[in-house]
Short mmCIF file of C-alpha atoms in Angstrom, two decimals:
data_model
loop_
_atom_site.label_atom_id
_atom_site.label_comp_id
_atom_site.label_asym_id
_atom_site.label_seq_id
_atom_site.Cartn_x
_atom_site.Cartn_y
_atom_site.Cartn_z
CA MET A 1 30.32 -27.75 64.50
CA HIS A 2 32.62 -29.08 61.80
CA ASP A 3 36.14 -27.84 61.16
CA ARG A 4 35.94 -28.34 57.39
CA TYR A 5 33.54 -27.22 54.70
CA ALA A 6 33.17 -29.01 51.37
CA VAL A 7 31.89 -27.57 48.09
CA LEU A 8 31.02 -29.46 44.92
CA SER A 9 32.48 -27.60 41.94
CA PRO A 10 30.69 -27.38 38.56
CA GLU A 11 33.16 -30.02 37.35
CA LYS A 12 31.88 -32.34 40.11
CA VAL A 13 35.08 -32.09 42.14
CA VAL A 14 34.79 -31.80 45.91
CA ILE A 15 36.82 -28.91 47.27
CA SER A 16 37.35 -28.80 51.02
CA PHE A 17 38.15 -25.73 53.12
CA ALA A 18 39.29 -25.48 56.72
CA LEU A 19 36.98 -23.28 58.80
CA ALA A 20 38.50 -20.59 60.99
CA GLY A 21 37.97 -20.98 64.70
CA VAL A 22 36.58 -18.30 66.97
CA LEU A 23 39.99 -17.53 68.51
CA ALA A 24 41.64 -17.09 65.11
CA ARG A 25 38.83 -14.79 64.00
CA LEU A 26 39.09 -12.81 67.23
CA GLY A 27 42.86 -12.51 66.84
CA ALA A 28 42.47 -11.23 63.28
CA ALA A 29 39.86 -8.73 64.47
CA VAL A 30 42.19 -7.42 67.17
CA ILE A 31 45.06 -6.99 64.68
CA ASP A 32 42.71 -5.25 62.25
CA LEU A 33 41.45 -2.97 65.02
CA VAL A 34 45.01 -1.91 65.88
CA VAL A 35 45.83 -1.27 62.20
CA LEU A 36 42.57 0.65 61.74
CA ILE A 37 43.19 2.82 64.81
CA LEU A 38 46.71 3.63 63.60
CA LEU A 39 45.35 4.48 60.16
CA MET A 40 42.62 6.70 61.63
CA VAL A 41 45.12 8.50 63.89
CA ALA A 42 47.40 9.14 60.90
CA LEU A 43 44.46 10.44 58.83
CA GLY A 44 43.23 12.56 61.74
CA THR A 45 46.67 14.06 62.21
CA GLY A 46 46.80 14.83 58.50
CA ALA A 47 43.34 16.39 58.59
CA SER A 48 44.26 18.61 61.54
CA GLN A 49 47.48 19.72 59.85
CA LEU A 50 45.66 20.55 56.62
CA GLY A 51 42.78 22.35 58.33
CA ALA A 52 44.20 25.86 58.13
CA PHE A 53 45.77 25.50 54.68
CA ALA A 54 43.33 23.29 52.79
CA PRO A 55 39.92 23.16 54.50
CA PHE A 56 38.39 21.08 51.70
CA LEU A 57 41.05 18.38 52.02
CA SER A 58 40.67 18.47 55.79
CA LEU A 59 36.90 17.94 55.41
CA LEU A 60 37.48 15.12 52.92
CA LEU A 61 39.90 13.35 55.29
CA THR A 62 37.40 13.76 58.14
CA ILE A 63 34.73 12.06 56.03
CA VAL A 64 37.17 9.26 55.16
CA ILE A 65 37.94 8.82 58.88
CA PHE A 66 34.21 8.48 59.60
CA PHE A 67 33.79 5.76 56.97
CA ALA A 68 37.20 4.14 57.58
CA PRO A 69 35.85 1.18 59.61
CA PHE A 70 33.57 0.24 56.69
CA LEU A 71 36.02 1.01 53.91
CA TYR A 72 38.88 -0.84 55.64
CA SER A 73 37.27 -4.27 55.42
CA ILE A 74 35.76 -3.74 51.98
CA ALA A 75 38.99 -2.47 50.43
CA PHE A 76 41.30 -5.08 51.93
CA GLU A 77 38.95 -8.03 51.37
CA LEU A 78 38.58 -7.07 47.70
CA TRP A 79 42.19 -6.12 46.94
CA MET A 80 43.88 -8.82 49.02
CA ASN A 81 41.75 -11.77 47.89
CA GLY A 82 39.53 -11.94 50.97
CA ARG A 83 42.15 -10.92 53.49
CA THR A 84 42.58 -7.96 55.78
CA PRO A 85 46.00 -7.48 57.41
CA GLY A 86 44.78 -9.37 60.49
CA LYS A 87 43.49 -12.26 58.40
CA GLN A 88 46.74 -12.26 56.41
CA VAL A 89 48.82 -12.60 59.59
CA LEU A 90 46.70 -15.50 60.85
CA GLY A 91 46.29 -17.22 57.49
CA LEU A 92 42.54 -16.62 57.16
CA ARG A 93 40.53 -15.71 54.07
CA VAL A 94 36.92 -14.76 53.41
CA ILE A 95 35.25 -16.72 50.61
CA LYS A 96 31.68 -17.08 49.46
CA ASP A 97 29.62 -20.21 50.22
CA ASP A 98 30.56 -21.77 46.90
CA GLY A 99 34.29 -21.32 47.55
CA THR A 100 34.75 -18.46 45.09
CA PRO A 101 36.46 -15.19 46.04
CA ILE A 102 34.43 -12.54 47.80
CA ASP A 103 32.92 -9.82 45.58
CA PHE A 104 31.98 -6.20 46.28
CA LYS A 105 28.39 -6.97 47.26
CA ALA A 106 29.42 -9.60 49.80
CA ALA A 107 32.25 -7.44 51.20
CA PHE A 108 29.90 -4.45 51.50
CA LEU A 109 27.20 -6.44 53.32
CA ARG A 110 29.75 -8.03 55.67
CA SER A 111 31.15 -4.61 56.51
CA ILE A 112 27.76 -2.99 57.14
CA LEU A 113 26.59 -5.88 59.30
CA LYS A 114 29.70 -5.61 61.49
CA VAL A 115 27.89 -2.69 63.11
CA ALA A 116 25.20 -5.10 64.26
CA ASP A 117 27.88 -7.26 65.88
CA LEU A 118 28.94 -4.28 68.01
CA LEU A 119 25.50 -3.17 69.24
CA PRO A 120 24.73 -4.38 72.79
CA VAL A 121 21.63 -6.47 72.00
CA PHE A 122 22.95 -7.76 68.68
CA VAL A 123 26.19 -9.00 70.24
CA LEU A 124 24.13 -11.79 71.79
CA VAL A 125 22.41 -12.44 68.46
CA GLY A 126 25.81 -12.58 66.76
CA LEU A 127 27.20 -14.97 69.37
CA LEU A 128 24.12 -17.18 69.04
CA SER A 129 24.52 -17.10 65.28
CA ILE A 130 28.13 -18.25 65.58
CA ALA A 131 27.18 -20.97 68.06
CA MET A 132 24.17 -22.25 66.12
CA THR A 133 25.34 -22.26 62.50
CA PRO A 134 27.24 -25.31 61.28
CA ARG A 135 30.07 -23.16 59.90
CA ALA A 136 30.20 -20.75 62.90
CA GLN A 137 29.01 -17.81 60.82
CA ARG A 138 28.25 -14.37 62.23
CA LEU A 139 25.34 -12.30 60.89
CA GLY A 140 27.49 -10.64 58.24
CA ASP A 141 28.62 -14.04 56.98
CA LEU A 142 25.09 -15.29 56.55
#
């Protein structure tokens, strides 16, 4: 596995990027998990408080809580130039293979495929993917 990744730009300039290590990615994931849990608790508290007074808003917040793990990554990676709060803290950024910023399609697919990384059988597939790809990519990165 290499610790750098090089891309040839359309202007024929080689641009080199440092690849994030497994520990840095894990650290960012832990920070993001803590932020996400705090966000979901705050939303859940708001939904429970609104339940008696505004049932529609309570239902809407409950739906947002259900989709929060998916929306969290998509929103932050798009609005913060490829960074979630955990990635920001550790100096990481998600980019596409050609070095350009991540777009909605890529952020959406990464977020959906995170579910596969959490399923018991697919955890092994994800770990194998990280170990076997030259840029240590998980399924969602491929």
